[in-house]
Amino acid sequence: MKIKLTHPLIAIVTQFFVVALALLWAGSWAQTVSGQENIIRGNAIAMHGEPRYPEGFAHFDYVNPQAPVGGRIRQGARGTFDSFNPWIDKGSPVSPGSIETLMVQSQDEAFTKYCLLCERVEYPEDRSWIIFYLRNDARWHDGQPVTPDDVVWSFNTLMEKGLPSYRFYYADVVSVEAIGKHAVQFRFKNAGNRELPLIVGDLPILPKHYWEQEGNDITKTTLTPPLGSGPYKIDSFDAGRYYNLKRVEDYWGRSLAVNQGINNFETMRVDFFRDRIPIRLALKAGEIDYYLENTAKSWATEFDIPPVESGWLVRETVEHSAPQGMQAFVMNLRRDKFSDIRIREAISLAFDFNWTNQKIFYNQYTRSESFFSNSELASSDIPQGVELEILESYRAQLPDEVFSEAFAVSKTDGSGWSRENLLKALSLIDETDWSIENGKLVDSQKKPLSIEFLLYSSSFERLVLPYVANLKRLGIDMKVRVVDTGQYINRLRSFDFDMVVGGWGQSETPGNEQREYWSCAAADRPGSRNTAGICHPVIDELVDKIIVARTREDLISVTQALDRVLLWQHFVVPNWHLPADRILWWDKFERPDVPLRNGVNIARWWVDDVKAARLQAARENGEITSGNSRDGDSTALDNAPSGWKLWLLIVILAAGGLVIRRSVKPSRPASPGNTASENKGEG
């Protein structure tokens, strides 16, 4: 007897085998990923939570995807350049503007990366590895494809021969391996380093075939613009004077969602100047188009000029919520003179910020009291909750003040005579082996405390010299030395200084970069960003805890603990910050109305042809410097009567004057010394 295939028994048996095979395949697949139960796939990865933008999104919300392309923007930069190789610790380099990364960060999320050179990513829930699948159409400017071998070569080369920062940033990467023609896998030393999969996406991807050609040496400076893959490349330059970037017409990534509404200028030119004074003059003369001002005095006093008054040159303060980190006068703890924490605190107490803010900064700044200023990561009051629990395990290794006092910077009345602070500083000095003899602070060997403050900008002298005067009252001899940019960079790299103006920028999600800022390993490595040379076992352990923090709440608590420990080491004299960008730009640009949490980003700006033409016509007609209001603005001069209307107005005013004169009694003359101006004051 024949059984038809449609018999219910056959169907049941068939379904059983299908399910069994599926289960077997699933078990086999699970083994191939080392037992990981949850493999995450997508085109983005967030530090915490989920990415804001879904698969297949068209563009970021903060750009104008219909922004016109064309025109140019000219900017000024201070200093000089002698190389297009920014990946090594040599020369004074600038970026060639054409190097891309595997992923890019969105500007409206705390820390989320989206695919650029990659098409998608794959990683386990514990983030112990990540695979990047490269786009098939990603191309270098010479037409060759971007390959996994390029990624592997870039990582290995930069770790071995590149800037010291790469070795700290990617210290927990165990291996990088090409997988087939289009994928590359990074494996990590430990699971739970949530940031590491994101920051390997920041790795600059360099063309292996280009750098292996004869004559191209990644370890040397070069003025031959290297091969890249990005939307711009060097079009022309004069070493030390300017360089010009031009859009790549056949750029492979033009249609990507992450590139919509950005890179809208046809050309971008950067001119170099010795200091900011000629940059400001170039701006006022219309030789540059955009300028970010960072000097309070100049912002307050130097731009009350006709182009600003008439609106041709826009002067704008753009507030933002970006963490401000710490700018400070940094002491080099590698010098024995700074080994005593009480001496360091005394040196810090001598700085009168309130006087500086009033007399020099026009009260524009806020004193920094945290290495994570302007963010929820900053410590405050005395430690509590989870932060206190973290610090308790290190109590024996930390000063008592960490637990009992809220850190606070010194304050004064702004009069210029910080008597109480100086007395406190002298009291701290009395507790040490140092003493004041004949007006000089000397150690037990009678060697005076002398400090060289190294600068590369003369504009900072006016800020440091009043500080020098206060230190002199403590018997401390400080000399200010201004050197050229090249010498300054070399001395900074080799830690050949006593004190400098330094800084540590911070993001909303601190992580692996903190090792380069604060670790003992970084303190001994020339060229690292541990400028102060700080080395403390508790700090090293707190940095490790930050790196493996699993939740936002844990990250905040550990970062606040680190901040508090750093502050109580007194190795910096905290400076100031301003949670805003002060910008000036000639009115030929447009930008989206959506503000950015991190401030100004001109990559999303574009040239408005109508405004640009109107600005050019105004320049040719001499309207820019005349002080007259712009076309379309109503002014008293524009609306003044003329002809018979003017004569009629004169007659009416004359008749009215006669009537008023007859109806008002003569008043008594003002007494000497009792004029209106004196009653109101001279202001």
XYZ file of C-alpha atoms in Angstrom:
683
model
C 0.000 0.000 0.000
C 1.324 3.443 -0.990
C 1.388 6.333 1.460
C 0.835 9.778 -0.040
C 3.215 12.608 0.937
C 0.269 14.560 2.230
C -0.446 11.964 4.898
C -0.555 13.554 8.410
C 2.105 11.125 9.699
C 4.594 12.272 7.050
C 3.982 15.904 7.918
C 4.560 15.262 11.642
C 7.786 13.347 11.022
C 9.050 16.034 8.626
C 8.405 18.819 11.139
C 10.218 16.797 13.842
C 13.355 16.453 11.726
C 13.297 20.143 10.726
C 13.086 21.242 14.366
C 15.822 18.793 15.408
C 18.173 19.996 12.686
C 17.496 23.616 13.651
C 18.347 22.884 17.277
C 21.526 21.089 16.302
C 22.568 24.000 14.054
C 21.821 26.502 16.806
C 23.951 24.555 19.272
C 26.799 24.353 16.762
C 26.557 28.098 16.020
C 26.610 28.934 19.723
C 29.860 27.001 20.099
C 31.470 29.018 17.297
C 31.060 32.191 19.343
C 32.733 30.750 22.433
C 29.519 30.103 24.291
C 28.173 33.650 23.997
C 24.396 33.617 24.247
C 23.677 37.117 22.944
C 25.465 38.404 19.880
C 24.529 41.988 18.993
C 24.555 43.106 15.378
C 23.868 46.473 13.847
C 25.307 49.615 12.298
C 25.919 51.379 15.639
C 27.048 50.834 19.203
C 26.256 52.935 22.290
C 28.288 53.227 25.461
C 25.158 52.750 27.567
C 21.621 52.034 26.432
C 20.550 51.886 22.803
C 21.591 54.019 19.796
C 19.192 56.841 19.044
C 19.112 56.280 15.286
C 17.709 52.989 13.914
C 19.001 50.846 11.080
C 18.445 52.548 7.743
C 18.181 56.103 9.120
C 18.483 58.826 6.483
C 20.538 61.467 8.310
C 21.289 62.898 11.736
C 18.610 65.240 13.106
C 21.022 68.145 13.646
C 22.016 68.592 9.979
C 20.292 69.963 6.906
C 20.399 67.125 4.352
C 19.445 69.620 1.617
C 22.310 71.974 2.438
C 23.821 73.317 -0.797
C 27.392 72.412 -1.608
C 29.950 74.994 -2.688
C 31.842 78.093 -1.675
C 34.764 78.295 0.706
C 35.588 78.987 4.305
C 38.871 80.568 5.430
C 40.199 80.213 8.955
C 43.282 81.289 10.871
C 45.542 79.177 13.073
C 48.310 80.134 15.468
C 51.791 78.735 15.002
C 53.197 76.851 12.050
C 53.378 73.401 10.467
C 56.071 71.318 8.823
C 54.402 67.952 8.293
C 51.251 66.165 7.154
C 51.976 63.202 9.419
C 50.028 63.754 12.676
C 50.352 60.121 13.842
C 53.923 60.325 15.145
C 55.689 62.253 17.870
C 57.736 64.450 15.539
C 57.468 67.874 13.950
C 54.610 70.367 14.040
C 52.018 68.474 11.990
C 48.546 69.195 10.661
C 46.007 66.633 9.523
C 45.789 66.078 5.756
C 42.017 66.080 6.125
C 41.420 62.826 4.285
C 41.875 60.068 6.862
C 38.743 58.206 7.923
C 37.850 55.901 10.795
C 35.752 52.770 11.071
C 32.964 54.641 12.868
C 31.928 58.217 13.648
C 30.245 59.716 16.701
C 26.868 61.415 16.595
C 26.660 64.915 18.076
C 23.320 64.579 19.871
C 24.080 61.553 22.066
C 26.430 61.102 25.011
C 28.594 58.501 23.272
C 27.307 56.478 20.333
C 29.211 55.423 17.218
C 27.797 54.769 13.743
C 29.443 52.921 10.878
C 31.540 54.850 8.350
C 34.172 52.624 6.739
C 32.328 49.652 8.196
C 28.865 48.568 7.102
C 27.901 46.754 10.295
C 29.397 45.516 13.556
C 29.008 42.359 15.615
C 29.952 41.888 19.264
C 28.937 39.825 22.327
C 27.041 41.205 25.267
C 30.185 41.263 27.425
C 32.034 43.218 24.699
C 35.083 40.952 24.814
C 35.550 41.312 21.038
C 34.078 43.123 18.050
C 33.960 42.403 14.325
C 33.783 45.224 11.757
C 32.397 44.323 8.332
C 33.863 46.815 5.859
C 31.849 48.388 3.074
C 32.474 46.879 -0.341
C 32.573 50.315 -1.970
C 35.015 51.992 0.485
C 37.905 53.304 -1.636
C 41.174 55.159 -1.277
C 41.653 58.211 -3.463
C 43.721 56.127 -5.886
C 40.746 53.814 -6.457
C 41.987 50.817 -4.493
C 39.589 49.282 -1.930
C 39.911 49.726 1.816
C 40.642 46.239 3.128
C 40.895 44.406 6.451
C 44.664 44.278 5.870
C 44.682 48.097 5.962
C 42.940 48.002 9.346
C 45.319 45.402 10.780
C 48.381 47.227 9.436
C 47.140 50.583 10.774
C 46.621 49.222 14.275
C 49.913 47.356 14.506
C 51.923 50.213 12.992
C 50.437 52.941 15.190
C 50.852 50.825 18.310
C 54.507 50.183 17.467
C 55.596 53.430 15.825
C 52.861 55.993 16.424
C 52.122 58.483 19.185
C 52.418 57.180 22.761
C 48.707 57.877 23.220
C 47.819 54.912 20.992
C 49.615 52.493 23.296
C 47.660 53.711 26.301
C 44.356 54.087 24.495
C 44.418 50.574 23.059
C 46.412 48.815 25.794
C 43.663 46.221 26.314
C 43.502 45.103 22.685
C 44.988 41.598 22.518
C 44.830 40.970 18.775
C 43.529 42.290 15.454
C 42.848 39.768 12.714
C 41.458 39.915 9.183
C 38.519 37.556 8.630
C 37.998 36.926 4.951
C 37.860 39.738 2.399
C 35.686 42.234 4.235
C 35.843 41.679 8.015
C 38.311 42.363 10.799
C 38.086 41.247 14.433
C 39.496 42.967 17.528
C 39.877 40.782 20.637
C 40.242 42.361 24.080
C 42.206 41.430 27.179
C 39.220 41.546 29.512
C 35.473 41.372 29.133
C 33.437 44.296 30.429
C 35.468 47.182 28.970
C 32.362 48.802 27.513
C 34.198 51.678 25.858
C 36.861 49.692 24.039
C 34.679 48.480 21.128
C 33.695 52.101 20.508
C 37.151 53.620 20.638
C 38.720 51.058 18.315
C 36.201 52.547 15.897
C 38.198 55.792 16.263
C 41.351 54.191 14.875
C 42.637 56.168 11.850
C 42.721 53.737 8.943
C 45.810 54.213 6.771
C 46.549 52.673 3.336
C 49.039 49.849 3.763
C 49.972 49.773 0.068
C 50.820 53.487 0.084
C 53.019 53.488 3.188
C 54.888 50.376 2.087
C 55.958 52.044 -1.158
C 59.582 53.044 -1.390
C 60.141 56.565 -0.082
C 57.059 56.614 2.191
C 58.055 56.190 5.835
C 55.361 56.441 8.507
C 58.018 57.172 11.158
C 59.147 60.415 9.513
C 57.656 63.844 8.961
C 56.542 64.565 5.416
C 55.274 67.454 3.339
C 53.877 65.078 0.730
C 50.151 64.848 1.512
C 49.546 61.147 2.213
C 46.892 59.061 0.496
C 43.502 59.055 2.185
C 39.902 58.032 1.655
C 37.905 60.983 3.021
C 35.782 63.792 1.570
C 38.693 66.279 1.312
C 42.340 66.235 0.353
C 45.190 68.748 0.282
C 44.904 70.839 -2.873
C 47.723 73.334 -2.289
C 49.939 74.548 0.547
C 52.953 76.602 1.529
C 54.696 74.984 4.500
C 54.281 77.064 7.630
C 51.982 79.585 5.924
C 48.770 77.956 4.688
C 47.130 74.832 3.350
C 44.025 74.427 1.225
C 41.594 71.491 1.307
C 39.369 70.676 -1.665
C 36.364 68.360 -1.870
C 36.980 65.013 -3.544
C 34.524 64.870 -6.445
C 34.281 61.082 -6.573
C 34.360 60.542 -2.807
C 33.053 57.031 -2.203
C 31.033 57.845 0.961
C 29.067 60.828 -0.299
C 25.654 59.102 -0.026
C 26.078 57.591 3.447
C 23.583 58.641 6.096
C 26.375 59.761 8.457
C 27.693 62.134 5.766
C 24.442 63.872 4.869
C 24.374 67.618 5.526
C 28.072 67.910 6.421
C 31.279 68.715 4.512
C 29.375 71.294 2.471
C 32.257 73.638 1.565
C 33.984 73.213 -1.772
C 37.277 74.444 -0.327
C 38.630 75.105 3.163
C 41.740 77.220 3.679
C 43.746 77.626 6.885
C 46.301 80.463 7.177
C 48.920 80.392 9.938
C 49.914 83.371 12.095
C 52.459 83.888 14.845
C 49.816 84.772 17.442
C 46.174 85.777 17.764
C 46.664 89.503 17.182
C 47.223 89.192 13.405
C 44.451 86.592 13.234
C 41.999 89.148 14.621
C 43.298 91.773 12.187
C 42.860 89.330 9.302
C 39.289 88.666 10.436
C 38.435 92.369 10.593
C 39.960 92.885 7.135
C 37.854 90.075 5.691
C 40.856 87.833 4.994
C 39.399 85.027 7.090
C 35.718 84.140 7.467
C 35.373 82.484 10.865
C 37.140 82.868 14.191
C 36.761 81.298 17.634
C 37.876 83.820 20.274
C 39.332 82.509 23.533
C 40.605 85.715 25.122
C 38.133 87.504 27.381
C 39.722 90.934 27.015
C 39.701 90.798 23.234
C 36.103 89.611 23.207
C 35.092 92.512 25.457
C 37.117 95.308 23.864
C 38.296 94.581 20.323
C 35.131 94.003 18.342
C 33.132 97.197 18.791
C 33.783 97.954 15.141
C 31.554 99.085 12.232
C 31.237 95.628 10.573
C 29.958 94.161 13.855
C 27.682 97.121 14.583
C 26.115 96.898 11.121
C 25.769 93.105 11.262
C 28.086 92.167 8.424
C 30.431 90.519 10.913
C 28.363 88.434 13.328
C 29.549 88.323 16.951
C 27.894 85.496 18.867
C 28.137 83.590 22.142
C 26.932 80.000 21.712
C 26.246 78.297 25.039
C 26.642 74.531 25.355
C 26.613 71.729 27.917
C 29.906 70.059 27.011
C 32.117 68.970 29.914
C 34.950 71.466 30.325
C 37.592 69.273 31.914
C 40.434 71.126 33.579
C 42.753 73.886 32.407
C 45.422 74.684 34.971
C 48.922 75.790 35.827
C 50.525 72.348 35.965
C 53.454 71.446 38.242
C 55.882 68.822 37.025
C 55.989 66.283 39.851
C 59.117 64.783 38.301
C 60.940 67.760 39.850
C 61.936 67.273 43.501
C 60.914 70.841 44.293
C 57.252 69.804 43.961
C 57.471 66.554 45.935
C 55.884 67.966 49.111
C 52.091 68.265 48.805
C 52.090 71.188 51.267
C 54.431 73.183 49.048
C 52.186 72.438 46.083
C 49.125 73.660 47.973
C 50.979 76.817 49.031
C 51.871 77.511 45.398
C 48.208 77.082 44.465
C 47.015 79.442 47.214
C 49.084 82.286 45.757
C 46.912 82.520 42.629
C 44.253 85.251 42.940
C 41.602 84.219 40.421
C 38.983 86.709 41.597
C 41.290 89.653 40.893
C 42.250 88.161 37.522
C 38.602 87.618 36.578
C 37.635 91.175 37.479
C 40.616 93.069 36.110
C 41.561 90.970 33.079
C 38.617 88.716 32.165
C 35.764 91.215 32.577
C 34.064 88.679 34.882
C 33.430 86.291 32.010
C 34.806 83.103 33.562
C 34.028 80.597 36.286
C 36.807 79.096 38.398
C 37.266 75.385 37.736
C 36.892 73.194 40.822
C 36.921 69.816 39.121
C 38.765 67.823 36.484
C 35.291 67.208 35.022
C 33.886 70.741 35.213
C 30.403 71.511 33.884
C 29.218 67.901 34.136
C 27.528 65.458 36.490
C 30.871 63.660 36.751
C 32.329 66.407 38.950
C 32.730 65.704 42.665
C 31.101 68.014 45.211
C 30.557 68.360 48.957
C 31.888 65.367 50.909
C 31.695 61.844 49.483
C 28.462 59.929 50.009
C 26.720 56.763 48.860
C 28.474 54.615 46.274
C 31.328 57.112 45.888
C 32.066 56.880 49.611
C 31.983 53.078 49.476
C 34.560 53.149 46.675
C 36.862 55.510 48.550
C 36.584 53.654 51.869
C 38.620 50.762 50.506
C 41.519 53.202 49.979
C 41.205 55.224 53.196
C 44.673 54.310 54.466
C 46.272 55.594 51.249
C 44.435 58.915 51.036
C 44.532 62.201 52.974
C 41.875 62.533 55.690
C 40.549 65.620 53.920
C 39.237 63.447 51.089
C 36.602 62.089 53.483
C 35.966 65.031 55.796
C 36.152 68.186 53.661
C 34.625 69.392 50.427
C 37.395 70.478 48.085
C 37.274 74.202 47.338
C 39.624 76.488 45.454
C 40.947 79.582 47.188
C 38.797 82.704 46.999
C 39.570 86.390 47.556
C 37.732 89.714 47.503
C 39.375 90.622 44.180
C 41.261 93.591 45.629
C 44.637 92.176 44.643
C 45.782 91.629 48.219
C 45.043 87.986 49.096
C 46.322 88.260 52.663
C 44.406 85.321 54.173
C 45.450 82.932 51.424
C 49.091 83.959 51.698
C 49.012 83.510 55.468
C 47.573 80.033 55.012
C 50.311 79.287 52.468
C 52.999 80.433 54.937
C 51.450 78.232 57.622
C 51.716 75.216 55.291
C 55.342 76.076 54.520
C 56.125 76.215 58.251
C 55.098 72.533 58.495
C 57.802 71.518 55.998
C 61.594 71.500 55.900
C 61.489 74.687 53.844
C 62.042 78.092 55.435
C 62.212 81.732 54.413
C 65.624 83.343 54.781
C 66.411 86.838 53.512
C 63.139 86.864 51.617
C 63.876 83.566 49.830
C 62.187 80.211 50.369
C 65.007 77.664 50.795
C 65.167 73.940 51.518
C 67.253 72.208 54.178
C 70.300 72.521 51.904
C 69.728 76.302 51.603
C 68.777 75.903 47.957
C 66.103 78.477 46.972
C 62.817 77.438 45.370
C 63.046 78.753 41.824
C 60.416 77.956 39.188
C 60.508 78.476 35.426
C 57.039 78.952 33.942
C 57.199 77.887 30.285
C 54.886 79.561 27.733
C 54.608 79.679 23.956
C 52.143 82.582 23.795
C 53.031 86.028 25.081
C 49.328 86.736 25.650
C 49.466 84.524 28.749
C 52.184 86.646 30.361
C 49.651 89.192 31.596
C 47.883 86.376 33.481
C 50.997 84.836 34.996
C 52.904 87.981 36.035
C 50.473 88.991 38.842
C 50.765 85.397 40.073
C 54.558 85.788 40.042
C 54.225 88.832 42.308
C 52.176 86.876 44.863
C 54.634 83.983 44.847
C 57.432 86.455 45.541
C 55.661 87.349 48.785
C 56.120 83.697 49.775
C 59.817 83.836 48.901
C 59.320 81.834 45.702
C 61.210 83.048 42.644
C 59.279 82.380 39.446
C 60.627 83.322 36.018
C 58.398 83.384 32.943
C 59.961 82.164 29.702
C 58.244 82.434 26.323
C 59.609 80.152 23.581
C 58.550 79.403 19.993
C 55.989 76.709 19.287
C 58.470 74.093 18.086
C 60.700 74.407 21.148
C 57.674 74.363 23.426
C 56.341 71.148 21.869
C 59.708 69.410 22.157
C 60.175 70.439 25.785
C 56.637 69.364 26.634
C 57.145 65.967 25.003
C 60.331 65.373 26.995
C 58.811 66.815 30.230
C 61.566 69.448 30.338
C 59.713 72.121 32.329
C 58.813 73.205 35.857
C 55.325 74.601 35.221
C 53.182 75.057 32.126
C 49.617 75.897 31.231
C 48.088 72.488 30.627
C 44.715 70.900 30.303
C 42.742 67.700 30.089
C 39.616 67.712 27.985
C 36.864 65.361 29.076
C 33.828 63.766 27.493
C 30.556 62.670 29.033
C 31.894 59.113 29.085
C 35.494 59.011 30.357
C 37.299 55.736 29.825
C 40.535 54.341 28.449
C 42.069 57.769 27.767
C 42.285 58.325 31.531
C 45.248 55.943 31.602
C 47.235 58.327 29.455
C 46.223 61.254 31.672
C 46.963 59.844 35.135
C 48.621 56.408 35.169
C 52.091 55.605 36.503
C 52.947 54.000 33.157
C 52.130 57.232 31.320
C 54.133 59.320 33.790
C 57.344 57.655 32.605
C 56.609 57.702 28.886
C 57.783 60.816 26.971
C 55.061 62.379 24.879
C 52.186 61.099 27.023
C 49.445 63.382 28.296
C 50.330 62.772 31.927
C 51.874 66.228 31.870
C 52.167 66.456 35.643
C 53.900 63.094 36.024
C 51.406 62.025 38.676
C 51.774 58.432 39.886
C 49.520 57.094 42.628
C 48.322 53.485 43.118
C 44.800 54.561 44.093
C 44.484 56.678 40.963
C 45.606 53.744 38.801
C 42.967 51.492 40.348
C 40.193 54.079 40.018
C 41.030 54.512 36.344
C 40.687 50.750 35.882
C 37.292 50.863 37.601
C 36.127 53.640 35.273
C 37.071 51.562 32.245
C 34.969 48.558 33.321
C 31.974 50.468 34.763
C 28.862 48.626 33.552
C 26.215 51.302 34.112
C 26.018 55.055 33.821
C 25.452 55.288 37.567
C 28.600 53.276 38.309
C 30.602 55.417 35.883
C 29.480 58.626 37.590
C 30.343 57.379 41.092
C 33.810 56.105 40.176
C 34.617 59.238 38.165
C 33.608 61.469 41.059
C 35.903 59.442 43.315
C 38.792 59.839 40.862
C 38.103 63.558 40.582
C 38.190 63.983 44.344
C 41.487 62.104 44.732
C 43.099 64.125 41.921
C 41.992 67.434 43.422
C 43.417 66.660 46.865
C 46.842 65.935 45.348
C 47.228 69.691 44.647
C 49.425 69.151 41.577
C 47.653 71.853 39.568
C 46.549 75.428 40.126
C 43.000 75.293 38.699
C 42.250 77.925 36.073
C 38.841 78.776 34.671
C 36.232 77.730 32.126
C 33.390 79.120 30.061
C 30.566 76.772 28.944
C 30.150 78.620 25.671
C 31.857 79.267 22.334
C 32.582 82.899 21.411
C 32.584 83.097 17.632
C 32.757 85.721 14.904
C 31.867 85.045 11.274
C 31.186 87.053 8.170
C 27.521 86.842 7.292
C 27.658 84.563 4.278
C 26.917 81.281 6.063
C 23.831 79.406 7.176
C 23.490 76.544 9.657
C 20.714 74.331 11.085
C 18.646 75.761 13.936
C 19.161 72.662 16.096
C 21.744 73.458 18.817
C 24.466 70.940 19.637
C 25.260 69.791 23.161
C 28.990 70.206 22.464
C 28.813 73.673 20.925
C 29.730 74.932 17.463
C 30.445 72.475 14.645
C 31.124 74.241 11.334
C 31.126 70.916 9.468
C 27.335 71.314 9.220
C 27.452 74.941 7.988
C 27.107 75.974 4.358
C 27.582 79.049 2.176
C 24.414 80.947 1.248
C 25.058 82.239 -2.292
C 22.678 85.197 -1.929
C 24.248 86.347 1.333
C 27.747 85.801 -0.051
C 26.953 87.928 -3.121
C 25.451 90.671 -0.962
C 28.518 90.654 1.294
C 30.846 90.902 -1.694
C 28.859 93.802 -3.145
C 28.960 95.599 0.199
C 32.737 95.238 0.306
C 33.124 96.603 -3.193
C 30.840 99.553 -2.395
C 32.661 100.389 0.831
C 29.633 99.669 3.009
C 31.464 97.316 5.367
C 33.602 99.964 7.049
C 31.137 102.877 6.738
C 29.180 101.893 9.832
C 25.872 102.283 8.005
C 23.151 99.723 8.653
C 22.736 96.966 6.118
C 20.334 97.023 3.201
C 16.792 96.547 4.348
C 17.432 97.977 7.826
C 15.417 101.051 8.729
C 17.522 104.005 9.905
C 16.790 107.625 10.752
C 18.891 108.736 7.794
C 17.042 106.511 5.337
C 13.642 107.826 6.529
C 14.585 111.522 6.822
C 12.257 113.896 4.968
C 13.491 115.802 1.942
C 12.324 118.574 -0.418
C 9.133 120.467 0.511
C 8.517 118.041 3.413
C 11.760 119.173 5.009
C 10.826 122.897 4.737
C 7.349 122.234 6.147
C 8.884 120.400 9.109
C 11.261 123.339 9.789
C 8.374 125.854 9.812
C 6.295 123.683 12.173
C 9.205 123.238 14.579
C 9.966 127.004 14.576
C 6.332 127.938 15.309
C 6.130 125.353 18.053
C 9.294 126.727 19.603
C 7.841 130.232 19.845
C 4.672 128.991 21.537
C 6.653 126.943 24.096
C 9.002 129.858 24.857
C 6.132 132.248 25.696
C 4.273 129.748 27.875
C 7.210 128.706 30.093
C 8.555 130.979 32.879
C 12.318 131.523 32.986
C 13.987 129.239 35.525
C 16.705 130.055 37.989
C 20.238 129.352 36.815
C 21.816 126.234 38.224
C 24.071 126.741 41.206
C 27.763 126.134 40.659
C 28.681 122.510 41.413
C 25.066 121.349 41.141
C 24.800 120.353 37.511
C 22.834 117.334 36.352
C 25.980 115.526 35.261
C 27.522 115.810 38.700
C 24.329 114.645 40.401
C 24.270 111.471 38.272
C 28.014 110.823 38.323
C 30.554 110.655 35.524
C 29.570 107.195 34.243
